[in-house]
Amino acid sequence: MGEPYYLTTAISYPNGRPHIGHAYEAIAADTIVRFMRSIGRDARLQTGTDEHGLKMAQKARELGVTPIELADEMAQHFKDMCAALHIEHDVFIRTSEPRHHTASKELWRRMEANGDLYLDRYEGWYSVRDEAYYDESELVAGEGGAKLSPQGTPVEWTVEESWFFRLSNYADRLLAHYAENPDFIRPETRRNEIARFVEGGLRDLSVSRTSFDWGVKVPTADGDDDAHVMYVWVDALTNYLTGLGWPDDTEEFRRFWPADLHLIGKDIVRFHTVYWPAFLMSSGLPLPRSVFGHGFLLNRGQKESKSLGNVTDPLDLAARFGVDPLRYFLMREVVFGQDGSYSPEAIATRCNAELANSYGNLVQRTLSMIFKNCGGELGLFASTDADDTLLATVAAATRDDLPREFAALNFTAGIDAWMRAVFACNAYVDEQAPWALRKTDPERMRAVLYTLFMAIRDLTIAIAPVVPSTAHKVLDQLGIPVDQRHIANLGQADWYMARVATGEPLGAPVPAFPRIEIDAEVA
Ligand code: ME8
């Protein structure tokens, strides 16, 4: 078994259906986990839903249902989204599960045993939309002078008895941790923001609520506290431990904690890089290795909202363009860590140019020629005459550049290197004109087709984490055994002979990425 790699997404608020931001995060996480598996890591992906808190309670009340009814209904939509987008998660956690209550209470007890919790009164601003407390100094003025959170959401003045966590005691330790672990917060701009925030001094954090009861009950020496439920972020963050079976001393926990990467959006970096590591330090648990705050996805440059009427169901996008083109577009177009914009035209343009015309066409014309001109017979190729220069270009892109960039989460750069190798292959086809060699030099034609076959196999395996189902269909057509479809296999030579030994000719190819036609009027 490979070296463990534990990746988590944020857990989503199931107060509505999944939106494009949720899909984006799930797709990025799935690309990472598939890539890690492809290079031989024993990778584990966890996702789920964050079901407690005032936001859920209020939404349920508004709809005339109970919070758990709302969570049950919406969590199913999040699971369906994962299935539809081909997300290969190992665990889907729901924070209303009993095992999660157990884990959250244990974390609480540890923080209490460490002397970090005390009872006091909270007086200050709270944003239900963000489920976050804000200092007066952080607020911004909205229309008509209304006070808004820095995220632009409404805030309300809140006064209630509350447990506090001694966050103020952790500022120095957090800063030391950031300094010693430069990759702890990525991208770098987020690290600088967070370091500045912590350098400004931390106030103790209110970690329980008494004005509603939809949450994990605060534990006491003799049972649950009747009045206090945990602040939703205390229990939400604990999900990363719950999914490993903690607090039981499980094999999963020993193998996969600390997490290698918490993948989250830029709006919740503070919770993951200030509160969460402080809770873990207080509980005597190791800190995750890295937190990456990705950017926001915008619809034609605008945030999606009900009032603008531009909310897009990610599953409609997947149905319209195909799951793999949508995945490819998001990973290719949006520089990871920055905001990005999408539109039907942008998806069609990108996917037509790169997937249909470049990669798809390369596969289609090569496999058609093997099928038509060689009867699909691979064994006849004069493999020793392969064009090493082209294969070296492809090898550099697929074995070095793409893996290096993907490991650093630079997906656009990794795909760019891959695309350049696809261009090189197409230029090679044009230059060699194997169709013309059929009559003049059939041996040479076979060597050219063999070279292209090898190149396509490498290119397809390398891009498979981004476009898994299409890549697997192409690899099926090439006859590559399922257990040899990993980037880790690319340097091995014996697969080709194994393929030839099956004696199975290649069939007529099926186009990998048909062109996307969009109707300008409905775009
Ligand atoms: O924040 N583009 O849940 P959530 C890209 N429950 N990403 C986006 C986005 C957009 N337009 N909008 C949201 C929560 N996201 C908490 C997390 S984790 C212990 C608790 C991202 O449903 C957002 O940044 O509001 C977050 O990472 C994820 O979607 C879930 O957001």
Coordinates of C-alpha atoms and ligand atoms in Angstrom, one line a residue, residues 9-15 19-22 24-25 49-50 55 78 129-130 233 235-240 263-268 272 294-298 303-304, ligand 1:
T9 CA -13.3 19.2 1.4
A10 CA -15.4 21.7 3.4
I11 CA -18.6 20.2 4.6
S12 CA -21.5 22.1 3.0
Y13 CA -24.4 23.8 4.6
P14 CA -27.4 21.7 3.4
N15 CA -29.8 24.7 3.7
H19 CA -24.4 25.3 -6.2
I20 CA -21.5 25.7 -8.7
G21 CA -19.1 26.6 -5.8
H22 CA -19.8 23.2 -4.2
Y24 CA -16.1 23.2 -8.1
E25 CA -14.6 22.3 -4.7
T49 CA -22.7 18.2 5.1
D50 CA -22.6 20.7 8.0
K55 CA -28.7 29.1 9.6
F78 CA -25.2 16.7 -2.1
R129 CA -25.3 33.7 7.0
D130 CA -21.5 33.3 7.7
W233 CA -17.9 25.8 13.8
D235 CA -18.5 20.8 15.7
A236 CA -18.1 21.3 12.0
L237 CA -14.3 21.4 12.1
T238 CA -14.3 18.2 14.2
N239 CA -15.8 16.3 11.2
Y240 CA -12.3 15.8 9.9
L263 CA -9.4 22.0 0.7
I264 CA -11.7 24.9 1.3
G265 CA -12.9 28.2 -0.1
K266 CA -11.2 31.5 0.6
D267 CA -14.1 32.7 2.8
I268 CA -13.5 30.1 5.5
H272 CA -9.3 26.5 9.4
H294 CA -9.4 28.1 -3.4
G295 CA -11.0 31.1 -5.1
F296 CA -14.7 31.7 -5.9
L297 CA -16.4 30.8 -9.1
L298 CA -18.4 33.6 -10.7
K303 CA -21.6 36.1 -7.8
E304 CA -24.6 33.9 -8.3
Ligands
ME8_1 O1 -18.8 27.3 4.5 N1 -17.1 29.4 -5.6 O2 -20.3 25.7 3.9 P1 -20.8 26.3 2.5 C1 -16.2 28.5 -5.0 N2 -20.3 24.7 6.3 N3 -16.4 27.9 -3.8 C2 -17.5 28.3 -3.1 C3 -18.4 29.3 -3.6 C4 -18.2 29.8 -4.9 N4 -19.0 30.6 -5.5 N5 -19.4 29.4 -2.6 C5 -19.0 28.6 -1.6 C6 -19.4 26.3 4.7 N6 -17.9 28.0 -1.8 C7 -19.2 25.6 6.0 C8 -17.9 24.8 6.0 S1 -16.1 23.2 6.9 C9 -15.7 22.5 8.5 C10 -17.6 24.0 7.2 C11 -17.2 27.0 -1.0 O3 -21.9 25.4 2.0 C12 -16.9 27.5 0.4 O4 -15.8 28.4 0.4 O5 -21.2 27.8 2.6 C13 -16.7 26.3 1.2 O6 -15.4 25.8 1.1 C14 -17.7 25.3 0.5 O7 -18.0 25.9 -0.8 C15 -18.9 25.0 1.3 O8 -19.6 26.3 1.5

